[in-house]
């Protein structure tokens, strides 16, 4: 557990691209435990799933979204045929889709 510049408690790692650390099985308890520990800053990105983390965090925080600061990143795109390959996409259509 770390601290952000504003003093927010930050979970150091929930998931990384392609490693599947964050799973559905525990998502029902994730929001409860994070808030219980004082974690109020969550950071995600569409490349971690894609979109899986956002869906799981949505379930975990249902009814409590106002209790956390939620950050998301976008622009790095994984090749669906080879997850080791990455590209960059800053096109407005992609940005709208990603956030």
Steps between C-alpha positions, in 0.01 A plus 500: 500500500639838408401863531430742217604865502167604652529237771261258329566137585590325178483128428835419347383239252172340412568391144742552219461448126413140431585353841145466630582583863159656563232233463122485531510261795613767746342809348204489735740564790745730325305821553424418862858417587655791310273751675552326834877543458457863403589451134328782315702526177458233233684508171419287198545488124312341214811305398475293821207306363393656275221656704497210748646707786245774441215249509632337817561833673148608402361193677728543801409866547129479418319755714829639635659671201508830689736348759801466267703688244503288187764561235523332163759505227470433130701518183707182519335231290571129519508286187214247545703236316821557697468658847875565509459755218380848584415812305386852572162643401412860574220535246194683637272203424719270706522747788118527514468121493768447766361739759 
